[in-house]
Phi, psi and omega in degrees: 000123185296144182244141187238146167321309184270022153221010178301138168265076201239148158219140170260141172250160189258342193226142198290153146327118167326311241232359197255136157252350175261143173321310185297315162307311203278343175262332166312308185277333186291311206270007147088003165314286198236153162221154180313098164280340179182174169305109174077023176214120177239137177280149179256105158311170191278331164287338179282304198285347191293308194293303146357272216273005175268330158302322156304326182281346175272312176308295169326322187286300174312293176328317181291325199267346168250021167083051190251161185242127167279097174214169190267071175288131168341155172264308201272133188213170191277163171288326198317271193311357152277341171279339193298313194258023184033031170279340170315329195251328199279354180253352180037209209297338196262026191251116156285107187243138184234162167244125158300185184289346165293339176095016182274157181262147187221175190197140177289113214274129173277352178185174193220049163325276198277011140265354155273336162324284204291343160289346144300307178303319198291320188265343203213128170219352169240160195285348185275346177283359181252161006277167158228123164253126185229157197227160164222141158248130179184172197275127188262173174193114179203139165298057194302127168323308204234036190327140160216185164034044177042222198297005190276329158200117172238196184243351168232121183209144172275110172248134161277116171233135169252161195207124157252168174231132139235153173293328176251162164300332171258019153260332155312287178298357163285326189275336168307294195302319170302327193276335177280327162305318183309311200283347168281330183280296163352263174324304196283342166292332183294318189090037184252115173303106194242165148219135179286124202223145169289153210201162175273152180264007168048206171300357158295325182069178187101150185265285178288154206195079191261135159253148206239107197231121175279138201259138200224135158297338184259006194273177179261351169293118161241148180207157219246155154241136236235125199280004152296354183069356185254054160194146190198122203193148184272118179357293187312344215229005182278149177243130164301128201289097193275164187272140167302128188311148184264177169277161167245332176327145172064013185276114189297138289237128167280155214238104190278147166206155180287141200212071169300159175023047174250051183282347185248156162338283184277027133274321176275003182258346168280331160308311183317305202277341170292322168288351209061053157290156175217157168218120204046033174091008186247159205267172201265139148251157186318325177303359196266333206258143190267107176258129210231083196295158175232113159246162147264148197208106230230097184249122208284328178281346171268117190238147169297177181288011178229020160072029173249134190301169204247350171094160161289151172224187205258147196210119178254131156262108188257137180228155161314145178319298208268038177239104188288151180283142181254085177326289171327315179286333187282318187311312181263004135324308192276297179353131356268014150321137164233183198211159160202151166296127145003124129286156174304336160291333164321285171307330207267339189245343175272119203290333215253010152273129178251089203292127190102338172217086217226121165247167171303316207281319190285337172275335178284327159295315189259023163069043191237130169338098212224125169236161208217148156306164176282346187271000191246077181272153176291158187086006183265157187237135173266146156239121184224181182291139175264036185025051162224157181301128166054039184223141167232169190230142201225124186081042170276128215231128177281130187112324194234310204247006158198150234201122171245190191261349184178185184228142162207177207262103177248323206279147173298125165278146185237147182293138176091352161275152185308140177294139203254012131345311207099354188232142178025203207237173181297148155223140171270122155238160200249140209222165163257097183290115143315313189191165174226133186232139187226134143282111152287344194057233172250010182328310180251347170291321175292323163293308278198313180080075157271083154279121192229126181295116165259192218291327151271037183052045190236126179323129175222136175269135184275181191244126198264166105265151197235135176205141219200137179212127178267109186253357159268339144342279179354293196297309174306310176310314183293309170319323187304294157310324184225083164230180161212166176334335197247349172123195202307181157214087182283158162290158179278342161329279192249021155288126180319336168210170194256312175248144182228133187234128203254149138242115201279330191259148169280342196282164190298325187294305213292304167305330169306311176279351188272321172282332179293327185280340166288333189262332163288332187292300207304336162299279207305357176088027179280141158272122190285111163242129201228120177283115155244036170274118197303316183304305191299126196288152165319293177308338154285311160305327210274305179315324185282327174300280176313327184292312179289347154085032168274157192297329175237141169233121181258117179284109158260141214203175184317334179291333200293317162334325196261355187075028175249112176242171195287156173214093169272123162298102219271139190069012187213218208288190168203123182241156169264120185232160172306141183300337209264347192263331195316337190264340172272321176307310176280349167296304195311304160319331181271312172299341190264014185055000000 
């Protein structure tokens, strides 16, 4: 069926919306694909809904092909299953909570691990029922503190979430590998440039975890790729290449120095070079100094003798002075613990903390846990705070003058760092998360007491995998990657229509010819958008066609009198095609994708 612009529920805009910051947000609103209903909440207009449904279709095709079975849970959920896994509390302010008329606590589903798990528990009892993989494509809700970038980061979004249930760890690995390959087929079909990156599991728990990150300068995620092409990871998951421990014997003793007005690393390096201090015969650089960051860390796993949480505790973090603290990496390293930087009040009431001159020795002497960057290995020598005003210690040796309680990934990752793969160095890129796959293990099946009879007739707990794709986000990602200064450039697989027919002449003969070509294209099985607006100028029609972004635009202009139509490949070349051949040519291009 031909869709006519004269009757399509559509209004394009010439100006960007005032709150739009990124290209996808600007263009999807201007082109009439979505419209803002509230902060982080968008209505899907006819063109946008067609593209969304096509993306859902690609996802559904590939999930069905791998043997997964589709179901659909409610978005309005009871509190009780989320209490069992403690996520009613852990989700914090991100969870939309409400009460029904009887006062019962309910929530709008942010994700559905609990529902999948309880459903499998209620229906399956034997190992013969496994493995099983279930999925849904459904609207999710998260009360983002700062919803931004249109449908890229909203409070209501469409997601495909699937879960595998296996009786063995080997089965989980097989299910994980199937999902990984399926995701690759989905993103390849949609035409997205992406990397599969090692990731942290965070609050989801489990072991293996990978993210599918789409390249985008506007992405919120930073990831690294190896110059050798054999490694990619979200920066939060990058493992620092640590040096080998060095011999301690024979190293000179640590010496304290007066260091006036040397509260910053730059000032400390300037003092060292002015005083002729050297490290292994060379001038001191920031990399020879040690930052000692003081935090308050709250670990929910730590309780007192009565079982009550111990609450926030002072903790030291040591990183090389030439690196900045990366709070996201530190957060991932400490999870499920949370942290905040020590305040002025914390320094004021703690006599062994001297702001600007904190070192590891006083922290350890006062029972404060100290974690270090992996580069701070035994035998390495540092310039660090001496725990006294305007004093530092030179030649402080790890493993001799101080000992740490463990290592954390807290320092920034920089372009040119050694690749964790052992080959080459890393490059930094920005990306948008498209999907995330986890080997969850038995976290949820244990919490919800899923007991299955195994082959020996004994009770066993199945293991799970969790796999998500941002379906509505994928649409925004394509718009981010595929646009130009004129508008959207949709790939054939998810374009609302495959071909857009534009009549540039206002005379009745040209309009009738446009009707005929649109009808022929439709009869050939192509999806046709026909700009039949008789009073609209050719310039406006062209601008709308480019803004809307259909893959192929057929234009009946001045050359049509000579039997020639113009075929614009959106984002590519323009061809002149005999009107008699236009249907065959468009079919050929659509088939090629």
